XYZ file of C-alpha atoms in Angstrom:
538
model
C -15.094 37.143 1.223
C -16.006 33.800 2.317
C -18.430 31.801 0.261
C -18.940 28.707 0.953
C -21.394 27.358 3.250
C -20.405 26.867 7.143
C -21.789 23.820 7.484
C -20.963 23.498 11.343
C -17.845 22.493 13.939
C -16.717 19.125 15.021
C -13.790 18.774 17.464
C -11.883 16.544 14.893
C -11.856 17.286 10.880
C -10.423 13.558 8.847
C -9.319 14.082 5.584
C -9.705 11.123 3.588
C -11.418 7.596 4.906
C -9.100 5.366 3.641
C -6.594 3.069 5.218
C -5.900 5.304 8.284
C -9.068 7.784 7.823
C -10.895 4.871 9.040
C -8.618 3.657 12.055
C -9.275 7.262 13.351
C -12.959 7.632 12.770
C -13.349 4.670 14.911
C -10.794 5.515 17.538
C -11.452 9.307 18.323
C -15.212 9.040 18.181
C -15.274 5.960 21.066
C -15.666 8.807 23.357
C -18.892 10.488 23.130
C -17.435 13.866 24.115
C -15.740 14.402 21.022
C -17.015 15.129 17.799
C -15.824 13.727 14.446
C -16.512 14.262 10.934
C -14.713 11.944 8.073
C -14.625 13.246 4.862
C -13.982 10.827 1.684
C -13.998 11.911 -1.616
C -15.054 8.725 -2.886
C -18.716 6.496 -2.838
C -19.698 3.827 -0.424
C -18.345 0.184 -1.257
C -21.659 -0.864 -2.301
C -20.088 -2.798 -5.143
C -20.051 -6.401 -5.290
C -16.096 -6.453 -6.450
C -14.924 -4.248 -3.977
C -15.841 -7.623 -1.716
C -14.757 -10.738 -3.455
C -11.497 -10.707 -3.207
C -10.700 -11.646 -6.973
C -12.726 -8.029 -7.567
C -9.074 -6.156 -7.727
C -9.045 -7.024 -11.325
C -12.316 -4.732 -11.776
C -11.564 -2.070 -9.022
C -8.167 -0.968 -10.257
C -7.607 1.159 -13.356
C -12.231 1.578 -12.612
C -13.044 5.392 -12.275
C -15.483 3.950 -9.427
C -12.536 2.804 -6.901
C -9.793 4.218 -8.483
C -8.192 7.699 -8.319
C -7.033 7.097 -12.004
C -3.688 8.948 -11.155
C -0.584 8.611 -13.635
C 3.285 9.235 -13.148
C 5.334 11.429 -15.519
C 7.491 9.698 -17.606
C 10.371 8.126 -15.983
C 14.041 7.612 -17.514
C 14.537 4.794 -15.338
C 11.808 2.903 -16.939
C 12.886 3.919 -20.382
C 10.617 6.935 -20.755
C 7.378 5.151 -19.573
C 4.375 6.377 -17.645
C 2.430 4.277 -14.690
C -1.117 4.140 -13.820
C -0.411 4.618 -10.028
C -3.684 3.338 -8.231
C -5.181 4.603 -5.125
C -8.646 4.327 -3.942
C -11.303 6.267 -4.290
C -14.020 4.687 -2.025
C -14.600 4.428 1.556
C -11.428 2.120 2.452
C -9.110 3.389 0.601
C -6.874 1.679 -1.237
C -7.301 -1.470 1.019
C -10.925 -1.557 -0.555
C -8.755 -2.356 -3.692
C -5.072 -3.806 -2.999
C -3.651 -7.397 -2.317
C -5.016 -7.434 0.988
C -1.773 -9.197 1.933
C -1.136 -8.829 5.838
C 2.760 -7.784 6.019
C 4.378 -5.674 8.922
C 7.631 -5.565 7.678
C 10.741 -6.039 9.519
C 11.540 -5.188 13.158
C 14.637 -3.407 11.914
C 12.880 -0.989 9.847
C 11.178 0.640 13.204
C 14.479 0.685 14.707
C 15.858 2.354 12.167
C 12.898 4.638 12.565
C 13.519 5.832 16.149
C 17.347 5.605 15.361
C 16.609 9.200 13.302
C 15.335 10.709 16.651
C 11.875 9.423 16.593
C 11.220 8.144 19.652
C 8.041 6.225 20.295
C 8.794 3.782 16.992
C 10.560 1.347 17.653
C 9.654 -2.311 17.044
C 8.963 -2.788 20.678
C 7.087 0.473 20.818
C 4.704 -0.820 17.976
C 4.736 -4.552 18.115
C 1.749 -3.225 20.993
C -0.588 -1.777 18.327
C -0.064 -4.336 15.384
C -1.218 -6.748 18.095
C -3.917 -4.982 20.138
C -5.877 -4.730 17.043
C -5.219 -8.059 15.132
C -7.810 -10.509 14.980
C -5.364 -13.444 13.605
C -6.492 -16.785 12.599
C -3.939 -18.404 14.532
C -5.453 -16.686 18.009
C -3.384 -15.090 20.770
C 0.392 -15.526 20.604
C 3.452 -14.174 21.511
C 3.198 -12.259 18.275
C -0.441 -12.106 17.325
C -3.468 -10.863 18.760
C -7.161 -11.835 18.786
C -10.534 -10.239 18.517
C -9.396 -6.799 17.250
C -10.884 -5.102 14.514
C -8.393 -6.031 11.973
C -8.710 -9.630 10.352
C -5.885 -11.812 8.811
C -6.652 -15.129 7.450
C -4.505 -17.783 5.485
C -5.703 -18.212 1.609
C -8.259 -20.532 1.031
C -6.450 -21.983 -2.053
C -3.540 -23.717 -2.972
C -1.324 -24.443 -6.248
C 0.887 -27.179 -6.768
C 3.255 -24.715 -8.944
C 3.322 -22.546 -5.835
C 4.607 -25.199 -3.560
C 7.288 -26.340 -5.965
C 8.453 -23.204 -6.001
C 8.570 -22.732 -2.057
C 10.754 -26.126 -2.265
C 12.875 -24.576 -4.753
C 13.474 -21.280 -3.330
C 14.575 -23.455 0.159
C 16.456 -25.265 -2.350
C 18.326 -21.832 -2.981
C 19.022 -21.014 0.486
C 15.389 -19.083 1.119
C 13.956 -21.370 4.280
C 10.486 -21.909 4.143
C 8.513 -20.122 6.610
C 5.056 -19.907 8.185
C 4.686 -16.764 8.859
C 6.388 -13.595 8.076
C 4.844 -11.252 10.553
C 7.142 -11.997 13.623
C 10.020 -9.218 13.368
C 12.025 -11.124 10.659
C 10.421 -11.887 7.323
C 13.235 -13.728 5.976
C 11.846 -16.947 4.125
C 9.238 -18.220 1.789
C 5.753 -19.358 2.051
C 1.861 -18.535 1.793
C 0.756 -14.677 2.703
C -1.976 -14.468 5.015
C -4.407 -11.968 4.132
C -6.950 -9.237 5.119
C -9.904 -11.529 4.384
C -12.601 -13.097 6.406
C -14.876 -15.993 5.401
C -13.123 -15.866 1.952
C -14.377 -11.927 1.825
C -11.820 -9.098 1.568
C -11.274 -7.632 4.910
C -11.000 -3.668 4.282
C -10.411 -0.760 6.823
C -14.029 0.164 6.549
C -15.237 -2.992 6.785
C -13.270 -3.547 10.087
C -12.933 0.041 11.940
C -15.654 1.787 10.498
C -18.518 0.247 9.754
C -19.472 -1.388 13.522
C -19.304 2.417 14.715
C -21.362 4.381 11.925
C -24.011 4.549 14.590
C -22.431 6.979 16.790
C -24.181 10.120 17.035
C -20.533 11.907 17.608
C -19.324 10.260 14.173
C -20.124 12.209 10.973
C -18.851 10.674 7.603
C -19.335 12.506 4.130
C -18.802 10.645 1.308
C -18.653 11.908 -2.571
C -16.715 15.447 -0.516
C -13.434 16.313 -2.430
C -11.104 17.920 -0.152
C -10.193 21.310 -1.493
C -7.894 23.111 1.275
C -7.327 23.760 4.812
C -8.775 26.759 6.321
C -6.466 28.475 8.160
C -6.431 31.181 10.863
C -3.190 33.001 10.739
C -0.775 29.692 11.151
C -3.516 27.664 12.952
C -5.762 25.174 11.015
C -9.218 25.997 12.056
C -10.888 23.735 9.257
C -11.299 22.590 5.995
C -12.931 23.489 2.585
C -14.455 20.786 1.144
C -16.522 20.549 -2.546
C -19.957 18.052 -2.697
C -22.487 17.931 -4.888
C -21.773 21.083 -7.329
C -21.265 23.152 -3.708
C -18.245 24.428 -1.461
C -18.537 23.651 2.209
C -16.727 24.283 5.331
C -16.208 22.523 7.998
C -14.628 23.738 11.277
C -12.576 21.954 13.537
C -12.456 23.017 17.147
C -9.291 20.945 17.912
C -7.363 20.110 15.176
C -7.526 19.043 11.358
C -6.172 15.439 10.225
C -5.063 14.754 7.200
C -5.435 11.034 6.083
C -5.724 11.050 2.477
C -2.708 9.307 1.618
C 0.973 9.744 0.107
C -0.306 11.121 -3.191
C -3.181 13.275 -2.061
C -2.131 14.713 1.378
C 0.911 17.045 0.503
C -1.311 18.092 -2.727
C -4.062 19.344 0.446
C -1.117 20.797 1.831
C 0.322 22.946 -0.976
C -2.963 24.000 -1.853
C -3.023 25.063 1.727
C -0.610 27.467 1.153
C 2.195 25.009 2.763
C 5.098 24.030 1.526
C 7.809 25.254 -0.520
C 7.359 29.000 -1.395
C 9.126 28.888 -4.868
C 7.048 26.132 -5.853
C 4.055 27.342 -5.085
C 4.416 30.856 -6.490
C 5.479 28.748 -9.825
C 1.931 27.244 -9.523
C 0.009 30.600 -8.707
C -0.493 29.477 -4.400
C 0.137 32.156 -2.161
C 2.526 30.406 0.360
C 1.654 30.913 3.865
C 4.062 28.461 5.638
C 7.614 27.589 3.893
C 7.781 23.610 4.314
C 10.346 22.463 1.845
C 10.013 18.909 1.934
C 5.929 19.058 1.309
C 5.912 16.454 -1.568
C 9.313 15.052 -1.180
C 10.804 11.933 -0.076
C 8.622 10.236 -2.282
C 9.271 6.120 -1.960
C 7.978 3.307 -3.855
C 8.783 -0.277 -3.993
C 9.246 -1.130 -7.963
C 8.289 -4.674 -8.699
C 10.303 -6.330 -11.896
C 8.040 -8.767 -13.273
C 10.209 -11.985 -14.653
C 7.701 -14.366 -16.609
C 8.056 -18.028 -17.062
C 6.337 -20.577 -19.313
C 5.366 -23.905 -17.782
C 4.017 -27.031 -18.615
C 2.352 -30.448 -17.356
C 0.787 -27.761 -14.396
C -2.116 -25.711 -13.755
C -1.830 -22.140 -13.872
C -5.124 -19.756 -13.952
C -4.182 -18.571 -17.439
C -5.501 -22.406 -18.919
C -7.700 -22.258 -16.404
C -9.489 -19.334 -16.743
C -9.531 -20.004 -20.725
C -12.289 -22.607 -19.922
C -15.495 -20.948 -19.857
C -17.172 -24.332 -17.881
C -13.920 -23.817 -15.163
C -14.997 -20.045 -14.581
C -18.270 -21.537 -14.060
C -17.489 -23.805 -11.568
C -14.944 -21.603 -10.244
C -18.153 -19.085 -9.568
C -20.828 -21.763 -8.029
C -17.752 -22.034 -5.985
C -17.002 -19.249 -4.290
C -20.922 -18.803 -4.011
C -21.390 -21.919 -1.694
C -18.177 -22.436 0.018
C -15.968 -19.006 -0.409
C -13.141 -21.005 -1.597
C -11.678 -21.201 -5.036
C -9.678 -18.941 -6.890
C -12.321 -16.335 -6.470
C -10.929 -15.977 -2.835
C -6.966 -14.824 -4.676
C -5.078 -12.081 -3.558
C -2.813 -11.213 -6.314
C 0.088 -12.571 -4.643
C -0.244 -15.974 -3.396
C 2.688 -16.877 -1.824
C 6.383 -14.342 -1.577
C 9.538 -14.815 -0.301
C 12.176 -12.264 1.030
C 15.888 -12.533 1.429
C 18.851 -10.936 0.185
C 20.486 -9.845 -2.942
C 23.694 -9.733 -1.810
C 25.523 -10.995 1.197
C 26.286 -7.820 2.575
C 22.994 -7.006 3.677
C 21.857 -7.673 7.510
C 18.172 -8.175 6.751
C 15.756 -9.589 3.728
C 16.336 -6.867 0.783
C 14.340 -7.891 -1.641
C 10.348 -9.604 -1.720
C 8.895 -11.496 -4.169
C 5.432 -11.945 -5.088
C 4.904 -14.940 -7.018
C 1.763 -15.621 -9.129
C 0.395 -19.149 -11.168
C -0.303 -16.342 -13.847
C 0.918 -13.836 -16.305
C -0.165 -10.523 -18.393
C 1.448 -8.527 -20.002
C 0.524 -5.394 -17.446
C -2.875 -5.047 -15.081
C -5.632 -4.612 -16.807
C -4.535 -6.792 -20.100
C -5.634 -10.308 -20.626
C -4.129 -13.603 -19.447
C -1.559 -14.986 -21.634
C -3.096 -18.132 -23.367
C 0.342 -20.055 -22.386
C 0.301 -21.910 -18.681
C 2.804 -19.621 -16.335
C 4.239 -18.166 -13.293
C 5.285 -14.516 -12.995
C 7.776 -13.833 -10.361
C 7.880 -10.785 -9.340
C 10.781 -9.158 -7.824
C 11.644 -5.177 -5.586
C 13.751 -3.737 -4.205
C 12.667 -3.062 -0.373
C 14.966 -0.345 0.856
C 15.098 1.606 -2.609
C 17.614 4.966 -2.228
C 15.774 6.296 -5.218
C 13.753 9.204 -4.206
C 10.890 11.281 -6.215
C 8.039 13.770 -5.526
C 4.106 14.299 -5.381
C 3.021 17.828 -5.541
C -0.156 19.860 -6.710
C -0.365 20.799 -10.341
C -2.393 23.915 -9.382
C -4.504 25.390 -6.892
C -7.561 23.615 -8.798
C -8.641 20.510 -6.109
C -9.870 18.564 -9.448
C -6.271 18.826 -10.914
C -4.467 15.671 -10.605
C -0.995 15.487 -8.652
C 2.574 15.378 -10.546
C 4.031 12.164 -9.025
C 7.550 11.864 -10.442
C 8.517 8.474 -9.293
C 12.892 8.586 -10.376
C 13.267 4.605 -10.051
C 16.157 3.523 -10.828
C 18.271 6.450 -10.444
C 20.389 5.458 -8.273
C 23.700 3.225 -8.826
C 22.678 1.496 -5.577
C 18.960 0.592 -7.066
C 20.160 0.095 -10.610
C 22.724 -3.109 -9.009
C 19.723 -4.680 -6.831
C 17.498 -5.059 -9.768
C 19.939 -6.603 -11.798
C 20.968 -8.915 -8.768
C 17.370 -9.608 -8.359
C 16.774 -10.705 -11.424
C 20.021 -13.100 -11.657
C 18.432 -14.366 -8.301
C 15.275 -15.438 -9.931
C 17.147 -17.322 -12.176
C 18.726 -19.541 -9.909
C 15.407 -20.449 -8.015
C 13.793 -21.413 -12.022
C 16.809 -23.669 -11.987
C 16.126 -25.639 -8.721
C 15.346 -29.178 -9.369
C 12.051 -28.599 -7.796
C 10.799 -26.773 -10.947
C 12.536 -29.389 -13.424
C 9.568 -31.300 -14.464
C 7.212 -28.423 -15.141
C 10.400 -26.965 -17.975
C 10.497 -23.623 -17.026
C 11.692 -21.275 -20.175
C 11.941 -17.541 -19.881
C 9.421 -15.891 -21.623
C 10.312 -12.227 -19.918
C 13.006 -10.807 -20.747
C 14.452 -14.104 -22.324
C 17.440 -16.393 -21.399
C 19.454 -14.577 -24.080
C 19.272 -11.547 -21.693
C 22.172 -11.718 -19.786
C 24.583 -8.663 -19.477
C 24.642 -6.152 -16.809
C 23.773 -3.615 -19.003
C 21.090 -5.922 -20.517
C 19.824 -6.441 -17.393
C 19.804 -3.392 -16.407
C 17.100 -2.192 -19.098
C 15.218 -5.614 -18.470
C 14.374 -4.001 -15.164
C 13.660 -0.611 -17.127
C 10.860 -2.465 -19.439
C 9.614 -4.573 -16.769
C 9.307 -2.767 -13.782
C 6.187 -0.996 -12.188
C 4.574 -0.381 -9.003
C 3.758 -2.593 -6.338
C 1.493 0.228 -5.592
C 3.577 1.099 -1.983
C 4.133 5.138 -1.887
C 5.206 6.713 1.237
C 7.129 9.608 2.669
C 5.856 12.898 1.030
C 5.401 14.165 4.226
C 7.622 12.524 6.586
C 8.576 12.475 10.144
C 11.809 13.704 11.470
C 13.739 15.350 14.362
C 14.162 19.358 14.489
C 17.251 19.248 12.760
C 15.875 17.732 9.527
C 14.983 20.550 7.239
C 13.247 18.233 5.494
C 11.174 17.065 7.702
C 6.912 18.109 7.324
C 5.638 16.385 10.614
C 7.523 16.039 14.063
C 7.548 12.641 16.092
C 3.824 13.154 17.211
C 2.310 13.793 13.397
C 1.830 17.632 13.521
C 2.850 19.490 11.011
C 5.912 21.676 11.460
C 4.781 25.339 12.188
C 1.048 25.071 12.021
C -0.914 24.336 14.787
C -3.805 22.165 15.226
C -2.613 19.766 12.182
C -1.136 16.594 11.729
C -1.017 13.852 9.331
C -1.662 10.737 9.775
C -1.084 8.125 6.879
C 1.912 6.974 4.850
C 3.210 10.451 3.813
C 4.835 10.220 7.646
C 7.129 6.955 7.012
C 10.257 8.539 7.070
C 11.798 5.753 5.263
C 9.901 2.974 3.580
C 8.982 -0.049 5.555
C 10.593 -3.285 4.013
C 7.225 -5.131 2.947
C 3.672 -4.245 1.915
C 2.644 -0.989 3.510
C -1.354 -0.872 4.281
C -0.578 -2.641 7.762
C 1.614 -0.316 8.912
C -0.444 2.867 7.549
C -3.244 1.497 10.351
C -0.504 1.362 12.757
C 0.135 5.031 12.297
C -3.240 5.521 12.624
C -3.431 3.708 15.632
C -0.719 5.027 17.295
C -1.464 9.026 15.904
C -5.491 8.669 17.016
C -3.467 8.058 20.908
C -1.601 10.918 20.518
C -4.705 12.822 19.207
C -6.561 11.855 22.773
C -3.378 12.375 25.310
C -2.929 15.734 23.566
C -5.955 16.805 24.456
């Protein structure tokens, strides 16, 4: 017997109001025929750090923005556990990530249709990264203007930044302007999701100029539970607010949009995925989907550290209690300053090895250093260069501890356990070394702080990248696209999951393989491109 409330039908049910919850909101409510209800399991970003962009500092690793999940412990990273950040708000994660603007490469997409997905191509999608780009630079051949989604250059410099720009050309790593046209290859400034020296989120940009629509419903503080299902047809969701279980019915079909961690743990608690594992965790399985959870891709960021001197960096900086001041009167009467930072000021991609036709590797390259997020600024002036692998071939898993909604996921991340990963982070990090060299960093005396010059060995090397490594916060793939023939595969070339009509997801679980650069861009891409196939469906 059925307990919960039925709290009325819409035709559309949105899981999760994050990155792509958002895109959809906006998208399938423009026409006033159909009805749509968003459902986020976070608050409302009504907090002041959730809109200066510095505010990632307080948002991650907070209860209030942040998910709070953790990884198992990983072998690769010598036994460690990550904090593995998501958000927990209306926005997502991009309410709370480096708001850098990154497509990725035009190869990637290829790649992508290459499998048997047609529709993604580069060509296919270069379309929807425009049509809903509002780009600082204005209407180009590869930038659009006046769309919902803003992209700004940084509204700071640093003169250790720029010598290391000149010494990474220096290296064979051309400077570039702009590393959104197809090829990323190069080094320079990132632009980023800001506006006015304000972080740019997905609800600030697609959701919040349509709240008004009576055909748009959005719950916040709703923790998805499960999928109701009719037979193999969703038909709605269960949903737990406020101490009570609702339901809410979906006349057309259920989305789910909740993100790489969260929507294969909706699944399995569903019922879907793989029977064996479910039984193991007490969840009758009504649809066998073995690759709910799988596929699971990160990008694992090796962070080298280097002292410097006779230069700037924030950690001296932010040691002066009269510079914070200043730094704060600032941003409060012209938005510029370091208040406006996005983690990353300035990266650079290229290859570790000659044998590969595209930019393997990105760095992310910071005028700071601590010891992990969250932890203070070292009280030594330096730059942390951060270092991943793009393409990894590592692969791990997200799936639901238990039928319990409340019960966080088991995210087994496997970095580094792969021969082919293993080799790229040691070539990475020999790679970083020969940019510190450049003449262009001579007179600030670069000395390796992390993992030390005396490091040197493969093998050495090798467990450098163990200690050192994290996440750059990119998971994708848990429920990924692919053709007929791909056991594996959870959702088919149009986002609906395999054997159960009236369902789809749309979000970073579909990314077959991960895209080779920052990842919230092309989540609102799928978005974009899903919410069409949403409305020609019908």
């Amino acid at each position: 017997m059925n307990t919960a409330a039925d709290t009325g039908a819409f035709d559309c049910v949105i899981l999760g109001g994050g990155s792509a919850g958002c895109v959809l909101a906006n998208r399938l409510s423009a026409d006033p025929a159909n009805s749509v209800a968003l459902v986020e399991a976070g608050g409302k970003d009504n907090w002041i750090w959730l809109h200066i962009p510095v505010g990632y500092l307080y948002a991650m690793n907070n209860p209030r923005a942040d998910w709070m999940f953790r990884t198992r412990p990983d072998p690769g990273l010598g036994g460690r556990d990550l904090a593995y950040p998501r958000g927990k708000v209306i926005g997502g994660s991009s309410a709370i990530n480096a708001m850098i603007y990154m497509r990725s490469q035009a190869a990637d997409y290829d790649g992508w249709r290459q499998l048997g997905l047609d529709g993604w191509s580069w060509d296919d999608l270069l379309p929807l990264f425009k049509g809903h780009e509002d780009h600082f630079k204005g209407a180009s051949e590869h930038h659009g203007a006046g769309g919902e989604w803003r992209v700004d250059q940084p509204r700071i410099g640093w003169e250790i930044l720029d010598a290391f720009i000149d010494a990474a050309n220096d290296t064979g790593i051309p400077k570039t302007d702009d590393f959104n046209t197809g090829d990323n290859e190069g080094c320079g400034y990132f632009h980023v999701n800001q506006k006015g020296g304000r972080r740019w989120s997905a609800a600030r940009g697609f959701l919040k100029p349509v709240l008004k629509r009576p055909n748009l419903t959005v719950i916040t503080g709703a923790l998805a539970d499960r999928l109701v299902l009719d037979g193999t047809r969703a038909v709605g969701a269960r949903i737990h607010q406020g101490g009570a279980e609702r339901i809410l019915r979906a006349r057309h079909e259920v989305i789910l949009s909740a993100g790489a961690v969260a929507s294969p743990a909706i699944l399995e608690r569903s019922g879907i995925g793989d029977a064996d594992l479910l039984g193991a965790r007490g969840i009758d399985a009504v649809h066998h989907l073995p690759g709910v959870g799988e596929n699971l891709q990160d990008h694992l960021q090796i962070r080298p550290i280097f002292k410097v001197a006779g230069v700037r960096t924030l950690n001296s900086e932010y040691r002066s209690f009269t510079k914070r001041a200043f730094y704060g009167a600032q941003y409060a009467l012209t938005r510029r300053g370091p208040l406006t930072m996005a983690p990353s000021h300035i990266g650079a991609f290229t290859r570790s090895a000659p044998e590969f036709a595209t930019p393997n590797l990105q760095f992310h390259i910071q005028p700071l250093s601590l010891d992990k997020f969250g932890d203070p600024l070292h009280d030594f002036d330096a730059l942390t260069v951060s270092v991943c692998n793009l393409r990894p071939t590592s692969r791990g898993s997200v799936h639901a501890a238990s039928s319990a909604p409340d019960a966080a996921p088991e995210i087994v991340t496997n970095y580094l356990s792969t021969e082919d990963d293993r080799r790229v982070a040691i070539d990475s990090l020999r790679l970083v070394r020969r940019i510190i060299k450049s003449p262009a960093l001579a007179r600030y005396a670069p000395v390796e702080f992390r993992p030390g010059a005396e490091v040197d060995d493969d093998a050495g090397l090798l467990k450098a990248a163990g200690d050192l490594g994290t996440t750059i916060f990119h998971p994708v793939g848990t429920a990924k696209m692919g053709p007929d023939n791909d056991p594996m595969a959870v959702t088919d070339a149009r986002l609906r999951v395999r054997g159960i009509e009236a369902l789809r997801v749309i979000d970073a679980s579909v990314m077959p393989r991960i895209v080779s650069g920052n990842t919230n861009s092309p989540t609102i891409m799928i978005a974009e491109k899903g919410a069409a196939m949403v409305l020609a469906d019908r």
